[in-house]
Amino acid sequence: MQALAVGALAPLAACAPPLSLNATFLQLWRSHLDLTPEDWRVRLSAYRRLGCREIFLQWVGLEGGRPDDWMASDATLRMIFDEAEHQGLGVHVGLPYDQRWWEMLGNANPRALAAYLDHTRTRGVAYMQAAPWPKRRSFRGWYLPYELEQYNWASAARQALLMPWLDALSRAAQDTSRGRPPCISTYHSRLPTDGSLMNLWSAILDQVAVHPMIQDGVGVSGLANYQALAPLHDMLLARRASFDLVLELFEELPSGSTDGSTFKARSADFDRVKQQWEVARGYGAKRVVAFAIDPWVIDNTPEARALMRAWLDARV
């Protein structure tokens, strides 16, 4: 069914989008492993026609010892790279994601978190050093698929664990991608804390070469979330730090959970997307990155079809 929605983009003429959308995330799931080269051609062509010039693979697989662990084969990733190069799209590759992240952040035992960070650091560094993707013409760098916020990283003790973990991954990323610092997403947690997202990132950027991607600007709380992000944004501009802004093409629905474990969402309405575009125009970000065209625009739900129609109408 999704192919029908994607196919609606096929006759589009090349024309300028209402905003220069630079990239989209592609959050791979097990179902993507069944796609053929033709399926990838249609998808990546849709990304290109909607204005994207780069793709951020959220991850190349899920691990952590759970029943739903999976890993994309080299053949699947080659199909993505082959079509990306055909379409003129750059590809940022997300490391394997260890699904225990939020569980371990909630663990009060610092030794358990330290051991987990050691494991993911070793695994991430090994993947970057062994992967063939940096040799591909369309490779643009690495993405660390772990989100940083000020609630779990407020204390000095936690930050003392975070900094060497980030630094080791950053150094490996730069060594394997011609000096490009890795990208990592960040958002403002709604949980009460004395921690400051601005202070956290000021400390990170003083010590580690990493490229922040500001997300969750319109989560459950709507556009008011940008106010909570303002101190971080102002600090990044003041120090002339490079960063991206993530434009969310979904509307998160209240679920009673604050850790993402019961995430529920639907495609955003076009007015919500347009308001984000207006913010993005003057935000000073290096890139505006959609999260994500697949599935929130090219799915076959009524909300996705409505968003696609409005998006295409705005391009005329």
Short mmCIF file of C-alpha atoms in Angstrom, two decimals:
data_model
loop_
_atom_site.label_atom_id
_atom_site.label_comp_id
_atom_site.label_asym_id
_atom_site.label_seq_id
_atom_site.Cartn_x
_atom_site.Cartn_y
_atom_site.Cartn_z
CA MET A 1 0.00 0.00 0.00
CA GLN A 2 2.84 2.37 0.76
CA ALA A 3 4.13 1.91 -2.78
CA LEU A 4 0.90 3.45 -4.08
CA ALA A 5 1.50 6.57 -2.01
CA VAL A 6 5.14 6.82 -3.06
CA GLY A 7 4.14 6.31 -6.69
CA ALA A 8 2.06 9.49 -6.58
CA LEU A 9 5.32 11.42 -6.70
CA ALA A 10 6.52 9.81 -9.92
CA PRO A 11 5.07 12.38 -12.37
CA LEU A 12 6.30 15.39 -10.38
CA ALA A 13 8.26 17.92 -12.37
CA ALA A 14 11.43 19.25 -10.77
CA CYS A 15 10.40 22.38 -8.92
CA ALA A 16 11.47 24.31 -5.85
CA PRO A 17 9.90 23.32 -2.52
CA PRO A 18 8.46 26.08 -0.29
CA LEU A 19 11.49 25.60 1.95
CA SER A 20 14.94 24.28 1.17
CA LEU A 21 14.65 20.97 2.98
CA ASN A 22 18.17 19.57 2.99
CA ALA A 23 17.74 16.01 4.21
CA THR A 24 15.50 13.37 5.72
CA PHE A 25 16.05 10.68 8.26
CA LEU A 26 15.42 7.13 7.10
CA GLN A 27 14.61 5.02 10.12
CA LEU A 28 15.24 1.49 8.90
CA TRP A 29 13.03 -1.30 10.20
CA ARG A 30 13.04 -5.01 9.53
CA SER A 31 10.38 -4.52 6.84
CA HIS A 32 12.81 -2.40 4.81
CA LEU A 33 15.05 -5.44 4.38
CA ASP A 34 12.53 -6.93 1.93
CA LEU A 35 12.66 -3.97 -0.46
CA THR A 36 14.02 -4.45 -3.96
CA PRO A 37 16.32 -2.10 -5.90
CA GLU A 38 13.21 -0.79 -7.69
CA ASP A 39 11.52 -0.09 -4.34
CA TRP A 40 14.56 1.91 -3.23
CA ARG A 41 14.61 3.76 -6.56
CA VAL A 42 11.03 4.95 -6.06
CA ARG A 43 11.62 5.92 -2.42
CA LEU A 44 14.85 7.81 -2.91
CA SER A 45 13.47 9.51 -6.00
CA ALA A 46 10.61 10.74 -3.80
CA TYR A 47 13.09 12.14 -1.27
CA ARG A 48 14.89 13.97 -4.05
CA ARG A 49 11.71 15.39 -5.53
CA LEU A 50 10.60 16.66 -2.12
CA GLY A 51 13.81 18.66 -1.85
CA CYS A 52 16.25 16.38 -0.01
CA ARG A 53 19.91 16.18 -0.93
CA GLU A 54 21.03 13.92 1.91
CA ILE A 55 19.76 10.94 3.91
CA PHE A 56 20.45 10.15 7.54
CA LEU A 57 20.14 6.43 8.19
CA GLN A 58 18.91 6.41 11.79
CA TRP A 59 20.69 3.11 12.35
CA VAL A 60 21.81 0.03 10.44
CA GLY A 61 20.18 -2.34 12.90
CA LEU A 62 18.95 -2.94 16.42
CA GLU A 63 20.89 -4.95 18.97
CA GLY A 64 21.09 -5.48 22.71
CA GLY A 65 20.12 -9.12 23.10
CA ARG A 66 16.38 -8.71 22.54
CA PRO A 67 14.09 -10.95 20.47
CA ASP A 68 13.48 -8.17 17.93
CA ASP A 69 17.18 -7.53 17.24
CA TRP A 70 18.08 -7.39 13.54
CA MET A 71 20.86 -6.06 11.34
CA ALA A 72 20.71 -4.80 7.76
CA SER A 73 22.81 -6.87 5.39
CA ASP A 74 25.59 -5.36 3.33
CA ALA A 75 23.47 -6.13 0.28
CA THR A 76 20.61 -3.96 1.58
CA LEU A 77 22.93 -1.07 2.39
CA ARG A 78 24.61 -1.39 -1.00
CA MET A 79 21.19 -1.01 -2.66
CA ILE A 80 20.63 2.20 -0.68
CA PHE A 81 24.06 3.55 -1.57
CA ASP A 82 23.73 2.56 -5.22
CA GLU A 83 20.42 4.37 -5.60
CA ALA A 84 21.58 7.34 -3.52
CA GLU A 85 24.50 7.80 -5.88
CA HIS A 86 22.16 7.49 -8.87
CA GLN A 87 19.92 10.20 -7.37
CA GLY A 88 22.80 12.43 -6.27
CA LEU A 89 22.00 11.98 -2.57
CA GLY A 90 24.57 11.91 0.22
CA VAL A 91 24.24 9.29 2.96
CA HIS A 92 25.02 9.61 6.67
CA VAL A 93 25.20 6.16 8.29
CA GLY A 94 23.79 5.55 11.76
CA LEU A 95 25.64 3.05 13.94
CA PRO A 96 23.94 -0.11 15.23
CA TYR A 97 21.57 0.97 18.02
CA ASP A 98 21.67 -0.89 21.32
CA GLN A 99 18.04 -0.93 22.44
CA ARG A 100 18.91 -0.90 26.15
CA TRP A 101 19.74 2.86 26.05
CA TRP A 102 16.73 4.20 27.98
CA GLU A 103 16.67 1.21 30.30
CA MET A 104 20.29 1.78 31.24
CA LEU A 105 19.85 5.53 31.66
CA GLY A 106 17.13 4.75 34.18
CA ASN A 107 19.41 2.35 36.08
CA ALA A 108 20.60 3.92 39.34
CA ASN A 109 23.70 1.71 39.38
CA PRO A 110 26.55 3.78 37.86
CA ARG A 111 28.61 0.65 37.23
CA ALA A 112 25.85 -0.79 35.04
CA LEU A 113 25.68 2.39 32.96
CA ALA A 114 29.47 2.56 32.72
CA ALA A 115 29.61 -1.04 31.48
CA TYR A 116 26.87 -0.34 28.94
CA LEU A 117 28.66 2.75 27.62
CA ASP A 118 31.91 0.78 27.38
CA HIS A 119 30.12 -1.89 25.36
CA THR A 120 28.40 0.53 22.95
CA ARG A 121 31.61 2.52 22.53
CA THR A 122 33.60 -0.60 21.67
CA ARG A 123 30.87 -1.83 19.34
CA GLY A 124 30.47 1.55 17.62
CA VAL A 125 34.19 2.08 17.12
CA ALA A 126 34.62 -1.44 15.73
CA TYR A 127 31.73 -0.93 13.30
CA MET A 128 33.13 2.33 11.96
CA GLN A 129 36.60 0.88 11.55
CA ALA A 130 35.37 -2.21 9.67
CA ALA A 131 32.50 -0.81 7.58
CA PRO A 132 33.08 -0.32 3.84
CA TRP A 133 30.69 2.65 3.57
CA PRO A 134 33.25 5.47 3.94
CA LYS A 135 34.70 4.32 0.60
CA ARG A 136 31.43 5.04 -1.17
CA ARG A 137 31.20 8.25 -3.17
CA SER A 138 27.95 9.30 -1.49
CA PHE A 139 29.12 8.72 2.11
CA ARG A 140 28.84 11.93 4.17
CA GLY A 141 29.69 10.79 7.69
CA TRP A 142 28.44 8.97 10.77
CA TYR A 143 25.35 9.40 12.93
CA LEU A 144 25.27 8.32 16.58
CA PRO A 145 21.73 6.95 17.14
CA TYR A 146 21.47 7.98 20.80
CA GLU A 147 19.55 11.07 21.93
CA LEU A 148 20.98 13.45 24.53
CA GLU A 149 18.83 15.51 26.90
CA GLN A 150 19.37 17.40 30.13
CA TYR A 151 17.46 15.09 32.49
CA ASN A 152 19.63 11.97 32.37
CA TRP A 153 22.89 13.90 31.95
CA ALA A 154 22.44 16.62 34.58
CA SER A 155 24.92 15.43 37.20
CA ALA A 156 28.68 15.82 37.05
CA ALA A 157 29.01 12.07 37.65
CA ARG A 158 26.87 11.25 34.63
CA GLN A 159 28.72 13.76 32.45
CA ALA A 160 32.03 12.22 33.54
CA LEU A 161 30.79 9.00 31.91
CA LEU A 162 29.34 10.73 28.85
CA MET A 163 32.33 12.78 27.73
CA PRO A 164 34.88 9.98 27.18
CA TRP A 165 32.19 7.86 25.52
CA LEU A 166 31.35 10.64 23.08
CA ASP A 167 35.00 11.51 22.54
CA ALA A 168 35.98 7.95 21.62
CA LEU A 169 33.12 7.68 19.12
CA SER A 170 33.94 11.12 17.72
CA ARG A 171 37.60 10.29 17.20
CA ALA A 172 36.75 7.02 15.44
CA ALA A 173 34.19 8.82 13.28
CA GLN A 174 36.66 11.48 12.23
CA ASP A 175 39.38 8.90 11.55
CA THR A 176 37.08 6.99 9.19
CA SER A 177 35.30 9.90 7.47
CA ARG A 178 38.02 12.36 6.49
CA GLY A 179 37.74 14.39 9.66
CA ARG A 180 33.95 14.81 9.74
CA PRO A 181 32.59 14.95 13.32
CA PRO A 182 29.64 12.61 13.90
CA CYS A 183 26.10 13.91 14.23
CA ILE A 184 23.90 13.19 17.26
CA SER A 185 20.38 14.32 18.13
CA THR A 186 19.41 16.32 21.18
CA TYR A 187 16.13 17.48 22.68
CA HIS A 188 14.76 19.25 25.75
CA SER A 189 13.33 16.76 28.24
CA ARG A 190 10.04 17.67 29.86
CA LEU A 191 11.02 15.83 33.06
CA PRO A 192 11.77 18.11 36.04
CA THR A 193 15.51 18.51 36.62
CA ASP A 194 18.12 21.02 37.69
CA GLY A 195 20.03 20.17 34.52
CA SER A 196 20.35 22.61 31.62
CA LEU A 197 20.52 21.55 27.99
CA MET A 198 22.55 24.66 27.22
CA ASN A 199 25.09 23.88 29.97
CA LEU A 200 25.29 20.24 28.91
CA TRP A 201 26.09 21.15 25.32
CA SER A 202 28.47 23.90 26.30
CA ALA A 203 30.46 21.30 28.25
CA ILE A 204 30.26 18.79 25.38
CA LEU A 205 31.46 21.23 22.74
CA ASP A 206 34.32 22.37 24.98
CA GLN A 207 35.65 18.80 24.98
CA VAL A 208 34.32 16.84 21.99
CA ALA A 209 34.01 17.41 18.23
CA VAL A 210 30.40 16.48 17.56
CA HIS A 211 27.59 17.98 15.46
CA PRO A 212 24.28 18.49 17.34
CA MET A 213 20.91 18.01 15.65
CA ILE A 214 18.16 19.87 17.53
CA GLN A 215 14.94 17.90 17.53
CA ASP A 216 11.56 17.67 19.26
CA GLY A 217 10.71 21.28 18.53
CA VAL A 218 7.04 20.40 18.20
CA GLY A 219 6.52 17.30 20.31
CA VAL A 220 3.52 16.79 22.54
CA SER A 221 3.82 20.38 23.77
CA GLY A 222 3.66 21.84 20.27
CA LEU A 223 5.55 24.87 19.00
CA ALA A 224 6.00 26.16 22.56
CA ASN A 225 8.84 23.63 22.81
CA TYR A 226 11.02 26.04 20.82
CA GLN A 227 10.99 28.34 23.85
CA ALA A 228 12.61 25.60 25.96
CA LEU A 229 15.23 25.13 23.24
CA ALA A 230 16.03 28.85 23.00
CA PRO A 231 18.96 28.90 25.50
CA LEU A 232 20.65 26.04 23.63
CA HIS A 233 20.00 27.69 20.28
CA ASP A 234 21.34 31.05 21.45
CA MET A 235 24.47 29.43 22.89
CA LEU A 236 25.20 27.59 19.64
CA LEU A 237 24.83 30.78 17.64
CA ALA A 238 27.00 32.73 20.08
CA ARG A 239 29.87 30.28 19.75
CA ARG A 240 29.31 29.91 15.99
CA ALA A 241 28.82 26.18 16.38
CA SER A 242 27.45 24.22 13.43
CA PHE A 243 24.14 22.45 14.08
CA ASP A 244 21.10 21.05 12.29
CA LEU A 245 17.40 21.55 12.95
CA VAL A 246 15.09 18.55 12.74
CA LEU A 247 11.70 19.38 11.23
CA GLU A 248 9.14 16.90 12.55
CA LEU A 249 6.58 15.64 10.06
CA PHE A 250 4.58 13.83 12.73
CA GLU A 251 2.44 14.83 15.66
CA GLU A 252 3.23 12.90 18.81
CA LEU A 253 0.13 11.87 20.71
CA PRO A 254 -0.07 11.88 24.52
CA SER A 255 0.71 8.38 25.79
CA GLY A 256 1.27 8.76 29.52
CA SER A 257 4.98 8.02 29.10
CA THR A 258 7.90 10.44 29.02
CA ASP A 259 10.70 8.08 27.95
CA GLY A 260 9.52 7.20 24.45
CA SER A 261 8.66 3.62 25.39
CA THR A 262 5.00 4.03 24.39
CA PHE A 263 5.49 6.45 21.51
CA LYS A 264 2.33 7.14 19.51
CA ALA A 265 2.08 9.53 16.60
CA ARG A 266 0.36 10.39 13.34
CA SER A 267 1.37 12.46 10.33
CA ALA A 268 1.29 16.17 11.09
CA ASP A 269 -1.17 18.44 9.38
CA PHE A 270 0.36 20.84 6.88
CA ASP A 271 -0.22 23.95 9.00
CA ARG A 272 1.92 22.43 11.74
CA VAL A 273 4.68 21.71 9.23
CA LYS A 274 4.46 25.21 7.73
CA GLN A 275 4.89 26.79 11.16
CA GLN A 276 8.08 24.79 11.64
CA TRP A 277 9.28 25.89 8.21
CA GLU A 278 8.81 29.52 9.21
CA VAL A 279 10.94 28.95 12.32
CA ALA A 280 13.56 27.10 10.29
CA ARG A 281 14.01 29.96 7.81
CA GLY A 282 15.77 32.15 10.33
CA TYR A 283 17.10 29.57 12.76
CA GLY A 284 20.70 29.54 11.55
CA ALA A 285 20.93 25.77 11.12
CA LYS A 286 23.38 24.23 8.68
CA ARG A 287 20.69 21.81 7.49
CA VAL A 288 16.96 21.38 7.94
CA VAL A 289 16.40 17.63 8.28
CA ALA A 290 12.95 16.03 8.10
CA PHE A 291 11.92 13.30 10.48
CA ALA A 292 10.83 11.66 8.41
CA ILE A 293 9.44 11.55 4.88
CA ASP A 294 9.09 7.77 5.32
CA PRO A 295 6.53 7.09 6.74
CA TRP A 296 4.92 10.42 7.63
CA VAL A 297 4.57 11.69 4.04
CA ILE A 298 4.74 8.60 1.83
CA ASP A 299 2.64 6.22 3.91
CA ASN A 300 -0.87 5.28 2.80
CA THR A 301 -2.70 6.59 5.87
CA PRO A 302 -5.29 9.37 5.44
CA GLU A 303 -3.07 11.78 7.40
CA ALA A 304 0.02 11.04 5.28
CA ARG A 305 -1.95 11.39 2.04
CA ALA A 306 -3.33 14.74 3.20
CA LEU A 307 0.15 15.98 4.14
CA MET A 308 1.56 14.92 0.78
CA ARG A 309 -1.24 16.63 -1.16
CA ALA A 310 -0.79 19.88 0.75
CA TRP A 311 3.02 19.69 0.39
CA LEU A 312 2.79 19.19 -3.37
CA ASP A 313 0.21 21.95 -3.74
CA ALA A 314 2.58 24.31 -1.96
CA ARG A 315 5.28 23.56 -4.57
CA VAL A 316 3.19 24.72 -7.52
#
